Tab-separated table of C-alpha atoms in Angstrom:
chain	number	residue	atom	x	y	z
A	1	MET	CA	100.575	-7.758	-112.919
A	2	ASN	CA	98.748	-10.112	-110.556
A	3	ILE	CA	99.811	-13.768	-110.426
A	4	ILE	CA	97.730	-16.862	-109.673
A	5	LEU	CA	99.282	-20.315	-109.364
A	6	ILE	CA	96.764	-23.168	-109.447
A	7	LEU	CA	97.953	-26.640	-108.447
A	8	VAL	CA	95.677	-29.654	-108.876
A	9	ASP	CA	97.333	-32.726	-107.367
A	10	SER	CA	97.801	-36.007	-109.287
A	11	LEU	CA	96.328	-34.791	-112.579
A	12	ASN	CA	97.035	-36.907	-115.675
A	13	LYS	CA	97.453	-35.458	-119.150
A	14	GLU	CA	95.634	-38.543	-120.410
A	15	ALA	CA	92.400	-37.289	-118.810
A	16	LEU	CA	92.485	-33.909	-120.606
A	17	ARG	CA	91.157	-33.523	-124.126
A	18	PHE	CA	93.557	-30.763	-125.086
A	19	TYR	CA	96.333	-33.311	-124.525
A	20	ASN	CA	94.478	-36.498	-125.438
A	21	ARG	CA	91.847	-36.271	-128.175
A	22	GLU	CA	90.393	-39.634	-127.101
A	23	ALA	CA	89.881	-38.596	-123.469
A	24	VAL	CA	86.393	-39.395	-122.180
A	25	CYS	CA	86.732	-37.103	-119.174
A	26	LYS	CA	84.806	-33.827	-119.399
A	27	THR	CA	86.755	-30.731	-118.340
A	28	PRO	CA	85.057	-27.785	-120.082
A	29	ASN	CA	86.633	-25.155	-117.841
A	30	LEU	CA	90.164	-26.436	-118.318
A	31	ASP	CA	89.387	-26.637	-122.040
A	32	ARG	CA	88.431	-22.975	-121.883
A	33	LEU	CA	91.646	-22.058	-120.063
A	34	ALA	CA	93.736	-24.072	-122.529
A	35	ALA	CA	92.062	-22.387	-125.498
A	36	LYS	CA	93.299	-18.970	-124.345
A	37	SER	CA	96.636	-20.040	-122.851
A	38	LEU	CA	99.973	-21.440	-123.910
A	39	VAL	CA	99.909	-25.244	-123.676
A	40	PHE	CA	103.191	-26.935	-122.750
A	41	ASP	CA	103.626	-30.413	-124.233
A	42	ASN	CA	106.945	-31.387	-122.650
A	43	HIS	CA	106.596	-30.242	-119.063
A	44	PHE	CA	108.034	-32.789	-116.621
A	45	VAL	CA	108.279	-33.509	-112.941
A	46	SER	CA	111.603	-33.024	-111.154
A	47	SER	CA	111.540	-34.384	-107.586
A	48	LEU	CA	108.659	-36.610	-106.545
A	49	PRO	CA	106.193	-36.928	-104.907
A	50	CYS	CA	104.068	-34.209	-103.215
A	51	MET	CA	106.326	-32.221	-100.887
A	52	PRO	CA	109.570	-32.753	-102.824
A	53	ALA	CA	107.756	-31.177	-105.786
A	54	ARG	CA	106.598	-28.315	-103.592
A	55	ARG	CA	110.084	-27.700	-102.292
A	56	GLU	CA	111.113	-27.186	-105.910
A	57	ILE	CA	108.333	-24.648	-106.436
A	58	THR	CA	109.021	-22.916	-103.126
A	59	ALA	CA	112.824	-22.965	-103.172
A	60	GLY	CA	113.886	-23.654	-106.771
A	61	ARG	CA	116.028	-26.651	-105.770
A	62	LYS	CA	115.834	-30.292	-106.797
A	63	GLU	CA	116.190	-32.562	-103.805
A	64	PHE	CA	115.796	-36.158	-104.970
A	65	MET	CA	119.546	-36.824	-105.179
A	66	TRP	CA	120.143	-35.416	-101.686
A	67	ARG	CA	117.289	-36.100	-99.315
A	68	PRO	CA	113.768	-37.517	-98.950
A	69	TRP	CA	110.565	-35.636	-98.233
A	70	GLY	CA	111.194	-33.173	-95.411
A	71	PRO	CA	110.964	-29.586	-94.112
A	72	LEU	CA	112.367	-26.561	-95.868
A	73	GLU	CA	116.064	-26.038	-95.183
A	74	ILE	CA	117.435	-22.913	-93.543
A	75	PHE	CA	119.169	-21.958	-96.796
A	76	ASP	CA	116.058	-22.337	-98.978
A	77	SER	CA	114.537	-19.376	-100.719
A	78	LYS	CA	110.814	-18.916	-100.072
A	79	LEU	CA	108.808	-18.130	-103.182
A	80	PRO	CA	106.081	-15.991	-101.557
A	81	ARG	CA	108.649	-13.850	-99.769
A	82	GLU	CA	110.633	-13.334	-102.980
A	83	ILE	CA	107.433	-12.114	-104.639
A	84	GLN	CA	106.422	-10.069	-101.608
A	85	ARG	CA	109.691	-8.138	-101.961
A	86	GLN	CA	108.354	-6.819	-105.259
A	87	GLY	CA	105.408	-5.166	-103.493
A	88	TYR	CA	102.918	-8.019	-103.773
A	89	ASN	CA	100.371	-9.272	-101.278
A	90	THR	CA	100.598	-13.064	-101.046
A	91	GLY	CA	98.135	-15.761	-100.066
A	92	LEU	CA	97.845	-19.544	-99.966
A	93	VAL	CA	94.519	-21.390	-100.072
A	94	THR	CA	94.890	-25.149	-99.805
A	95	ASP	CA	93.462	-28.433	-98.582
A	96	HIS	CA	96.854	-30.121	-99.108
A	97	TYR	CA	97.223	-31.313	-95.526
A	98	HIS	CA	100.872	-32.322	-95.862
A	99	TYR	CA	101.722	-28.635	-95.437
A	100	TRP	CA	100.808	-28.750	-91.750
A	101	GLU	CA	102.479	-32.083	-90.983
A	102	GLU	CA	105.726	-32.118	-89.023
A	103	SER	CA	107.604	-33.659	-91.949
A	104	ALA	CA	106.823	-30.656	-94.179
A	105	ASN	CA	107.375	-27.695	-91.902
A	106	GLY	CA	108.139	-24.264	-93.300
A	107	TYR	CA	106.398	-24.252	-96.661
A	108	MET	CA	103.317	-22.222	-95.828
A	109	GLN	CA	104.849	-19.836	-93.307
A	110	GLY	CA	106.118	-17.412	-95.959
A	111	PHE	CA	102.653	-16.279	-97.068
A	112	MET	CA	100.984	-13.135	-95.739
A	113	SER	CA	97.629	-14.915	-95.532
A	114	LEU	CA	96.748	-18.576	-95.221
A	115	GLU	CA	93.507	-20.532	-95.529
A	116	MET	CA	93.661	-24.247	-94.623
A	117	ILE	CA	90.802	-26.540	-95.579
A	118	ARG	CA	91.097	-29.424	-93.150
A	119	GLY	CA	90.315	-33.117	-93.367
A	120	HIS	CA	91.587	-34.558	-96.646
A	121	GLU	CA	93.054	-38.070	-96.774
A	122	THR	CA	94.589	-38.889	-93.371
A	123	ASP	CA	94.720	-35.380	-91.958
A	124	TYR	CA	94.469	-35.685	-88.164
A	125	HIS	CA	91.430	-33.442	-88.142
A	126	LYS	CA	88.820	-35.370	-86.160
A	127	VAL	CA	89.118	-38.235	-83.690
A	128	PRO	CA	87.915	-41.485	-85.294
A	129	SER	CA	85.417	-43.679	-83.498
A	130	ASP	CA	85.715	-47.442	-83.134
A	131	GLY	CA	82.157	-48.047	-84.288
A	132	PRO	CA	80.978	-49.625	-87.529
A	133	VAL	CA	81.940	-48.029	-90.841
A	134	PRO	CA	80.332	-48.257	-94.290
A	135	ALA	CA	81.230	-51.055	-96.673
A	136	TRP	CA	83.289	-48.731	-98.890
A	137	VAL	CA	85.553	-47.924	-95.942
A	138	GLU	CA	85.893	-51.611	-95.065
A	139	LYS	CA	86.882	-52.235	-98.682
A	140	MET	CA	89.733	-49.732	-98.461
A	141	CYS	CA	90.919	-51.406	-95.241
A	142	GLU	CA	91.721	-54.619	-97.119
A	143	PHE	CA	95.049	-53.247	-98.300
A	144	ARG	CA	95.599	-50.094	-96.238
A	145	SER	CA	95.841	-49.268	-92.558
A	146	PRO	CA	92.356	-49.440	-90.988
A	147	PHE	CA	93.388	-46.607	-88.668
A	148	HIS	CA	94.080	-44.322	-91.601
A	149	MET	CA	90.948	-45.364	-93.476
A	150	ARG	CA	88.847	-44.630	-90.393
A	151	GLN	CA	90.571	-41.256	-90.102
A	152	TYR	CA	89.492	-40.320	-93.611
A	153	TYR	CA	85.965	-41.547	-92.969
A	154	GLU	CA	85.664	-39.552	-89.751
A	155	ASN	CA	86.808	-36.430	-91.608
A	156	VAL	CA	84.151	-36.768	-94.319
A	157	ARG	CA	81.329	-38.742	-92.716
A	158	ASN	CA	79.032	-35.718	-92.531
A	159	PHE	CA	79.507	-34.709	-96.175
A	160	ARG	CA	76.176	-34.637	-97.995
A	161	GLY	CA	76.645	-32.942	-101.356
A	162	GLU	CA	79.477	-31.860	-103.584
A	163	GLU	CA	79.621	-28.462	-101.885
A	164	ASP	CA	81.006	-30.278	-98.827
A	165	PHE	CA	83.831	-31.902	-100.768
A	166	PHE	CA	87.316	-30.500	-100.902
A	167	PRO	CA	87.479	-28.970	-104.415
A	168	ALA	CA	84.304	-26.990	-103.715
A	169	ARG	CA	85.621	-25.658	-100.430
A	170	THR	CA	89.105	-24.918	-101.784
A	171	PHE	CA	88.102	-23.011	-104.905
A	172	SER	CA	85.259	-21.252	-103.073
A	173	GLU	CA	87.758	-20.054	-100.482
A	174	GLY	CA	90.022	-18.919	-103.322
A	175	SER	CA	87.145	-16.855	-104.701
A	176	ARG	CA	86.526	-15.300	-101.296
A	177	TRP	CA	90.222	-14.427	-101.081
A	178	LEU	CA	89.924	-12.537	-104.376
A	179	ASP	CA	86.819	-10.709	-103.156
A	180	GLN	CA	88.709	-9.594	-100.060
A	181	TYR	CA	92.152	-8.762	-101.439
A	182	ALA	CA	92.164	-8.405	-105.239
A	183	ASP	CA	91.662	-4.630	-105.111
A	184	ARG	CA	94.412	-3.964	-102.552
A	185	GLY	CA	97.290	-3.918	-105.036
A	186	PRO	CA	99.203	-6.566	-106.977
A	187	PHE	CA	98.843	-10.020	-105.496
A	188	PHE	CA	100.227	-13.539	-105.733
A	189	LEU	CA	97.632	-16.183	-104.884
A	190	GLN	CA	98.487	-19.878	-104.738
A	191	VAL	CA	95.403	-22.117	-104.826
A	192	GLU	CA	95.911	-25.846	-104.342
A	193	SER	CA	93.367	-28.616	-104.667
A	194	PHE	CA	94.608	-31.915	-103.213
A	195	ASP	CA	92.050	-33.629	-105.431
A	196	VAL	CA	92.263	-35.461	-107.819
A	197	HIS	CA	94.426	-37.279	-105.271
A	198	GLU	CA	93.165	-40.561	-103.893
A	199	PRO	CA	91.004	-41.821	-102.269
A	200	PHE	CA	88.776	-41.637	-105.331
A	201	HIS	CA	85.737	-40.857	-103.202
A	202	VAL	CA	83.323	-38.877	-105.371
A	203	PRO	CA	79.715	-37.736	-104.841
A	204	GLU	CA	76.970	-37.789	-107.418
A	205	PRO	CA	76.550	-36.818	-110.163
A	206	TYR	CA	80.256	-37.477	-110.720
A	207	SER	CA	80.558	-40.991	-109.297
A	208	SER	CA	78.289	-42.484	-111.975
A	209	MET	CA	79.296	-40.129	-114.776
A	210	TYR	CA	81.855	-42.512	-116.307
A	211	SER	CA	80.746	-45.867	-114.880
A	212	GLU	CA	78.113	-46.848	-117.430
A	213	GLY	CA	78.193	-50.593	-117.969
A	214	ILE	CA	80.128	-51.256	-114.752
A	215	GLU	CA	78.147	-53.189	-112.187
A	216	GLY	CA	78.792	-52.467	-108.523
A	217	SER	CA	79.881	-49.496	-106.432
A	218	SER	CA	82.587	-48.398	-104.024
A	219	ALA	CA	81.213	-50.982	-101.607
A	220	ASP	CA	82.375	-53.626	-104.087
A	221	TYR	CA	85.564	-52.042	-105.407
A	222	ASN	CA	88.574	-50.486	-103.719
A	223	ILE	CA	88.767	-46.736	-104.341
A	224	TRP	CA	92.188	-46.425	-102.669
A	225	PRO	CA	94.448	-49.150	-104.080
A	226	PRO	CA	97.826	-49.648	-102.378
A	227	TYR	CA	101.104	-48.741	-104.012
A	228	GLN	CA	103.697	-47.629	-101.426
A	229	ILE	CA	104.209	-51.143	-100.037
A	230	TYR	CA	105.268	-53.374	-102.896
A	231	SER	CA	103.846	-56.615	-101.509
A	232	ASP	CA	100.465	-54.946	-100.949
A	233	LEU	CA	100.423	-53.681	-104.535
A	234	ASP	CA	101.313	-57.155	-105.845
A	235	ALA	CA	98.606	-58.763	-103.713
A	236	PHE	CA	96.025	-56.234	-104.904
A	237	MET	CA	96.920	-56.741	-108.559
A	238	GLU	CA	96.737	-60.523	-108.198
A	239	GLN	CA	93.143	-60.432	-106.985
A	240	THR	CA	91.737	-57.391	-108.821
A	241	THR	CA	89.517	-57.629	-111.883
A	242	THR	CA	89.121	-55.730	-115.134
A	243	GLU	CA	85.805	-54.479	-113.772
A	244	GLU	CA	87.409	-53.102	-110.620
A	245	LEU	CA	90.156	-51.333	-112.550
A	246	ALA	CA	87.537	-49.791	-114.838
A	247	PHE	CA	85.559	-48.614	-111.806
A	248	ILE	CA	88.629	-47.017	-110.215
A	249	ARG	CA	89.356	-45.171	-113.441
A	250	SER	CA	85.721	-43.999	-113.640
A	251	GLN	CA	85.980	-42.510	-110.154
A	252	TYR	CA	89.261	-40.789	-111.019
A	253	TYR	CA	87.592	-39.246	-114.074
A	254	GLY	CA	84.580	-38.273	-111.974
A	255	LYS	CA	86.794	-36.533	-109.463
A	256	THR	CA	88.638	-34.761	-112.301
A	257	THR	CA	85.343	-33.430	-113.655
A	258	MET	CA	84.300	-32.334	-110.142
A	259	VAL	CA	87.577	-30.416	-109.733
A	260	ASP	CA	87.032	-28.836	-113.148
A	261	ALA	CA	83.525	-27.713	-112.185
A	262	TRP	CA	84.716	-25.840	-109.108
A	263	LEU	CA	87.778	-24.513	-110.903
A	264	GLY	CA	85.256	-23.083	-113.359
A	265	ARG	CA	83.549	-21.159	-110.569
A	266	PHE	CA	86.909	-19.773	-109.500
A	267	MET	CA	87.623	-18.715	-113.085
A	268	GLY	CA	84.183	-17.135	-113.093
A	269	LYS	CA	85.315	-14.946	-110.210
A	270	LEU	CA	88.155	-13.662	-112.405
A	271	ASP	CA	85.488	-12.893	-115.019
A	272	ASP	CA	83.311	-11.057	-112.501
A	273	LEU	CA	86.209	-8.983	-111.186
A	274	GLY	CA	87.461	-8.256	-114.708
A	275	ILE	CA	91.082	-9.049	-113.847
A	276	TRP	CA	92.151	-11.427	-116.634
A	277	ASP	CA	93.933	-8.596	-118.466
A	278	ASP	CA	95.992	-7.830	-115.347
A	279	THR	CA	96.616	-11.379	-114.134
A	280	ILE	CA	99.015	-14.155	-115.047
A	281	VAL	CA	97.463	-17.581	-114.439
A	282	LEU	CA	99.661	-20.656	-114.280
A	283	PHE	CA	97.932	-24.045	-113.977
A	284	THR	CA	99.747	-27.338	-113.360
A	285	THR	CA	100.105	-30.390	-111.121
A	286	ASP	CA	102.879	-31.950	-109.047
A	287	HIS	CA	102.712	-35.339	-110.822
A	288	GLY	CA	100.215	-37.661	-112.460
A	289	HIS	CA	98.849	-40.894	-111.035
A	290	ASP	CA	99.051	-44.254	-112.797
A	291	LEU	CA	95.808	-46.212	-112.574
A	292	GLY	CA	96.867	-49.815	-113.049
A	293	GLU	CA	98.983	-49.382	-116.165
A	294	ARG	CA	101.868	-51.860	-116.173
A	295	GLY	CA	100.399	-53.399	-113.031
A	296	ALA	CA	101.087	-50.329	-110.895
A	297	PHE	CA	99.347	-47.426	-109.182
A	298	GLY	CA	100.601	-44.057	-108.045
A	299	LYS	CA	103.662	-42.078	-109.089
A	300	GLN	CA	106.493	-44.347	-108.097
A	301	TYR	CA	109.759	-45.033	-109.922
A	302	PRO	CA	110.190	-45.913	-112.774
A	303	HIS	CA	108.742	-42.571	-113.760
A	304	TRP	CA	106.882	-43.337	-116.970
A	305	ASP	CA	105.578	-40.428	-119.027
A	306	SER	CA	102.071	-41.417	-117.923
A	307	HIS	CA	102.722	-39.684	-114.608
A	308	ALA	CA	105.990	-37.789	-115.236
A	309	ASN	CA	105.013	-35.733	-118.307
A	310	ILE	CA	102.486	-33.403	-116.701
A	311	PRO	CA	100.063	-30.611	-117.696
A	312	LEU	CA	101.134	-26.974	-117.763
A	313	LEU	CA	99.015	-24.049	-118.963
A	314	LEU	CA	100.127	-20.424	-118.861
A	315	TRP	CA	97.896	-17.432	-119.453
A	316	HIS	CA	99.881	-14.215	-119.766
A	317	PRO	CA	97.964	-11.081	-120.839
A	318	ARG	CA	100.980	-9.737	-122.741
A	319	PHE	CA	101.530	-13.003	-124.590
A	320	PRO	CA	98.083	-14.528	-125.175
A	321	GLY	CA	98.609	-18.086	-126.316
A	322	GLU	CA	95.213	-18.902	-127.866
A	323	GLY	CA	96.036	-22.595	-127.479
A	324	ARG	CA	99.501	-22.375	-129.026
A	325	ARG	CA	101.658	-25.362	-128.157
A	326	ILE	CA	105.112	-25.082	-126.607
A	327	SER	CA	107.357	-28.096	-127.240
A	328	ALA	CA	110.363	-26.888	-125.228
A	329	LEU	CA	111.413	-29.004	-122.241
A	330	THR	CA	110.452	-27.557	-118.855
A	331	GLN	CA	110.204	-28.903	-115.286
A	332	THR	CA	108.404	-28.293	-112.012
A	333	VAL	CA	111.511	-26.679	-110.529
A	334	ASP	CA	111.301	-23.978	-113.206
A	335	LEU	CA	108.110	-22.551	-111.703
A	336	HIS	CA	110.100	-20.830	-108.964
A	337	SER	CA	112.196	-18.606	-111.224
A	338	THR	CA	109.266	-18.096	-113.592
A	339	LEU	CA	107.036	-16.700	-110.872
A	340	VAL	CA	109.757	-14.559	-109.302
A	341	GLU	CA	110.616	-13.068	-112.691
A	342	ALA	CA	106.933	-12.532	-113.484
A	343	SER	CA	106.661	-10.418	-110.315
A	344	GLY	CA	109.550	-8.227	-111.487
A	345	GLY	CA	112.207	-9.820	-109.311
A	346	GLN	CA	115.447	-11.640	-109.991
A	347	PRO	CA	115.528	-15.360	-109.156
A	348	PRO	CA	117.652	-15.774	-106.019
A	349	GLN	CA	121.070	-17.371	-106.121
A	350	GLU	CA	119.819	-20.163	-103.846
A	351	ALA	CA	117.396	-21.375	-106.541
A	352	THR	CA	120.229	-23.239	-108.230
A	353	HIS	CA	118.173	-25.586	-110.420
A	354	SER	CA	115.360	-23.313	-111.586
A	355	LYS	CA	115.141	-21.684	-115.032
A	356	SER	CA	112.444	-19.174	-115.933
A	357	ILE	CA	110.178	-20.181	-118.798
A	358	LEU	CA	109.304	-16.549	-119.624
A	359	PRO	CA	112.027	-16.327	-122.318
A	360	LEU	CA	109.967	-18.898	-124.256
A	361	LEU	CA	107.111	-16.401	-124.336
A	362	ASP	CA	108.832	-13.197	-125.356
A	363	GLY	CA	111.214	-14.669	-127.952
A	364	ARG	CA	114.396	-14.494	-125.912
A	365	ALA	CA	114.826	-18.266	-126.276
A	366	ASN	CA	113.439	-21.274	-128.115
A	367	ALA	CA	114.566	-23.596	-125.321
A	368	ILE	CA	115.684	-23.274	-121.714
A	369	ARG	CA	116.813	-26.898	-121.269
A	370	ASN	CA	118.350	-29.516	-123.526
A	371	GLU	CA	117.294	-32.300	-121.182
A	372	VAL	CA	115.318	-32.862	-117.981
A	373	VAL	CA	116.504	-34.959	-115.014
A	374	TYR	CA	113.980	-36.243	-112.484
A	375	GLY	CA	113.377	-38.915	-109.861
A	376	THR	CA	112.487	-39.980	-106.319
A	377	PHE	CA	115.019	-40.143	-103.501
A	378	GLY	CA	116.448	-43.611	-102.932
A	379	GLN	CA	115.181	-44.935	-106.250
A	380	GLY	CA	116.695	-44.488	-109.712
A	381	VAL	CA	117.213	-41.394	-111.821
A	382	CYS	CA	115.473	-40.475	-115.080
A	383	ILE	CA	116.531	-38.293	-117.985
A	384	SER	CA	114.845	-37.256	-121.213
A	385	ASP	CA	116.015	-35.093	-124.082
A	386	GLY	CA	112.501	-35.037	-125.502
A	387	GLU	CA	113.156	-37.794	-128.029
A	388	TRP	CA	114.761	-40.459	-125.826
A	389	THR	CA	114.147	-41.297	-122.178
A	390	LEU	CA	116.428	-43.330	-119.900
A	391	PHE	CA	115.736	-44.745	-116.434
A	392	LYS	CA	118.931	-45.683	-114.584
A	393	SER	CA	118.234	-47.822	-111.544
A	394	PRO	CA	120.622	-48.262	-108.613
A	395	ILE	CA	123.071	-51.125	-108.291
A	396	GLU	CA	122.144	-53.537	-105.530
A	397	GLY	CA	124.096	-53.303	-102.278
A	398	LYS	CA	125.486	-49.798	-102.735
A	399	PRO	CA	125.216	-47.398	-99.762
A	400	LEU	CA	122.759	-44.518	-99.672
A	401	TYR	CA	122.899	-41.353	-97.545
A	402	PHE	CA	120.687	-38.350	-97.120
A	403	TYR	CA	121.956	-34.848	-96.401
A	404	SER	CA	120.362	-32.053	-94.426
A	405	THR	CA	121.163	-29.224	-92.030
A	406	MET	CA	118.647	-30.914	-89.690
A	407	ILE	CA	118.348	-34.341	-88.139
A	408	THR	CA	114.663	-35.044	-88.695
A	409	ARG	CA	112.434	-38.053	-89.046
A	410	PRO	CA	112.346	-38.429	-92.837
A	411	LEU	CA	109.199	-39.469	-94.624
A	412	ILE	CA	109.905	-42.304	-97.059
A	413	VAL	CA	107.222	-42.985	-99.635
A	414	ASP	CA	108.324	-46.535	-100.587
A	415	ASN	CA	109.494	-49.764	-98.939
A	416	PRO	CA	110.430	-50.657	-96.279
A	417	VAL	CA	109.054	-47.803	-94.204
A	418	ASP	CA	105.406	-47.004	-93.634
A	419	GLY	CA	104.652	-44.071	-95.919
A	420	ARG	CA	102.939	-42.050	-93.206
A	421	LEU	CA	105.120	-42.406	-90.120
A	422	GLY	CA	108.626	-42.259	-91.542
A	423	THR	CA	111.605	-43.785	-89.800
A	424	ARG	CA	114.010	-42.894	-87.031
A	425	PRO	CA	117.255	-41.799	-88.705
A	426	ALA	CA	120.505	-43.616	-88.023
A	427	ARG	CA	123.432	-41.909	-86.333
A	428	PRO	CA	125.168	-39.454	-88.664
A	429	GLU	CA	128.339	-40.591	-90.376
A	430	GLY	CA	129.668	-37.134	-90.934
A	431	HIS	CA	129.032	-33.423	-90.892
A	432	GLY	CA	130.549	-31.160	-93.500
A	433	TYR	CA	130.312	-29.057	-96.633
A	434	PHE	CA	129.112	-31.789	-98.979
A	435	ASP	CA	127.213	-29.466	-101.323
A	436	ALA	CA	129.321	-26.671	-102.778
A	437	SER	CA	126.223	-24.575	-103.531
A	438	ILE	CA	125.282	-24.358	-99.837
A	439	PRO	CA	127.176	-22.161	-97.321
A	440	TYR	CA	126.256	-24.459	-94.426
A	441	PRO	CA	127.512	-27.843	-93.241
A	442	LEU	CA	125.169	-30.797	-93.735
A	443	TRP	CA	124.586	-33.924	-91.688
A	444	ARG	CA	125.331	-37.110	-93.628
A	445	LEU	CA	123.025	-39.910	-92.501
A	446	PRO	CA	122.940	-43.502	-93.764
A	447	ILE	CA	119.527	-44.790	-94.802
A	448	GLU	CA	118.177	-47.992	-96.298
A	449	ILE	CA	115.475	-47.945	-98.952
A	450	ASP	CA	114.273	-50.915	-100.948
A	451	PRO	CA	114.397	-49.770	-104.592
A	452	ARG	CA	111.342	-50.645	-106.627
A	453	THR	CA	113.500	-52.149	-109.389
A	454	TYR	CA	117.126	-52.730	-110.325
A	455	ASP	CA	116.276	-52.948	-114.040
A	456	ASN	CA	117.297	-50.196	-116.460
A	457	PHE	CA	115.155	-48.805	-119.280
A	458	LEU	CA	115.615	-46.900	-122.530
A	459	PHE	CA	112.737	-45.667	-124.694
A	460	ASP	CA	112.461	-44.059	-128.101
A	461	ARG	CA	109.867	-41.506	-127.105
A	462	ALA	CA	109.139	-40.328	-130.635
A	463	ASN	CA	108.308	-43.782	-132.003
A	464	ASP	CA	107.103	-45.427	-128.788
A	465	PRO	CA	105.123	-42.774	-126.888
A	466	GLU	CA	103.516	-45.405	-124.629
A	467	GLN	CA	107.008	-46.594	-123.593
A	468	CYS	CA	106.287	-50.247	-124.286
A	469	ARG	CA	109.615	-51.340	-125.828
A	470	ASN	CA	112.680	-51.263	-123.601
A	471	LEU	CA	115.687	-50.682	-125.887
A	472	TRP	CA	118.361	-50.797	-123.168
A	473	GLU	CA	120.077	-53.842	-124.699
A	474	CYS	CA	119.341	-53.344	-128.379
A	475	ALA	CA	120.183	-49.633	-128.805
A	476	PRO	CA	123.652	-49.380	-127.212
A	477	GLY	CA	124.582	-46.210	-129.072
A	478	GLN	CA	121.611	-44.264	-127.747
A	479	ARG	CA	121.983	-45.868	-124.313
A	480	ASP	CA	125.610	-44.748	-124.025
A	481	ARG	CA	124.772	-41.278	-125.317
A	482	MET	CA	122.001	-40.862	-122.770
A	483	MET	CA	124.217	-42.174	-119.977
A	484	ARG	CA	126.856	-39.573	-120.839
A	485	LEU	CA	124.167	-36.919	-120.944
A	486	LEU	CA	122.930	-38.054	-117.527
A	487	ARG	CA	126.392	-37.913	-115.989
A	488	ASN	CA	127.060	-34.462	-117.478
A	489	SER	CA	123.684	-33.139	-116.321
A	490	LEU	CA	124.159	-34.428	-112.797
A	491	ASP	CA	127.685	-33.017	-112.693
A	492	GLU	CA	126.187	-29.638	-113.530
A	493	GLU	CA	123.299	-29.863	-111.037
A	494	GLY	CA	125.311	-31.444	-108.218
A	495	TYR	CA	124.883	-34.720	-106.326
A	496	PRO	CA	126.528	-36.713	-103.516
A	497	ALA	CA	129.734	-38.411	-104.601
A	498	GLU	CA	128.569	-41.924	-103.642
A	499	GLN	CA	125.694	-41.690	-106.108
A	500	ARG	CA	128.192	-42.175	-108.940
A	501	ASP	CA	128.847	-45.741	-107.827
A	502	ARG	CA	125.296	-46.387	-106.683
A	503	LEU	CA	123.889	-45.453	-110.097
A	504	GLY	CA	126.732	-46.894	-112.151
A	505	LEU	CA	127.801	-43.521	-113.519
């Protein structure tokens, strides 16, 4: 059985009609895939953002309690190699440029073949000039590094039509991979589109597809609002307008439809080759992206359902879903064991946090988890049992450490460190066997991160799906129950001892 994993970055359930009946965004090809697949309603993130999520897929380990965004560890399993052991050819096609940054080394090296589509976001692909730039680039520079904005512009300045944009190139390269290798035996192909990630730079016809009634263009509105630096986000929100927020959303929807169009061509290749009956297709994202809700952008803590409850579709020829909904709780980290098992292998012992979702398909189980725990390193921790969700923020002034077999320059995605350059780590305060599941000593390094909030939250998910009413103070019984559940879950998964005091556990 062939296996295809499709990752589309920053994709919101809210934009998809098979999750949101009122969605205005057109995604006919995803609608087609959903109509034949199993549709998971309670699939959640685990570690955020981009590369922490990919470490979970690659290695089957949650990392947000232990370390920030960084390279694979020496003890990590590598998903493509686990599948390759079952006799599969493996390939990665991606424009997700973080893979070839220093701070994310090791993720793509396990594949037998690799196609990199260069130039997205701030990929150091071409040398920027110091000449004039278009008004839409100047607009992005108001709240983001002009150097980085010029880097993006230099990468894309010669784009003319949608065939030049990243989804077209990524899914076209995925189709070429199938033409070249699909008949050489069972294969595992991972195709990743960094879009619909920001900047929300979209060609016609998509840029005007959802902007009817909105005056102005990207020369007037910022298509890459800030969110990593809190003061920049606050300043942007203070001066933005309803019109600008509507325009940003229209460009996000336009980019979503553009991704769907080129995904459709890739699906058409599966039609042409006649391999649907021999191929498992798993479609998902790493996280959503808030678009001004609650005065915030991005996928930062607190991890509201708007970006933490994410799409998951699974087509399995032996268990055709025909749009059937799955309500069981699942997480990003579960993809690792699912894909290894689908290839005929046994999930490795190192994948300590991953649970295969295949028992939900063949009747071996109605649930694989009673709760899901998720978060971003240095922020708070979140837990949901499907009906209630709790966000437990850190207590001010408590120490924080990160743990790794390596002393590297960590990439921190929130204050006070620039999200692109990272920070120089402090001197280690110890070296030992801090994680009982790892047969190697770890460095213990102190680090300072400015949490986004010290407030705690409790939501009745069944009766308040938009998470508008914080019941932390007025539902003490549920709050205490969820806190006990959080402590028990973390005890089972493992975490540094000082996090008990830091999180008030």
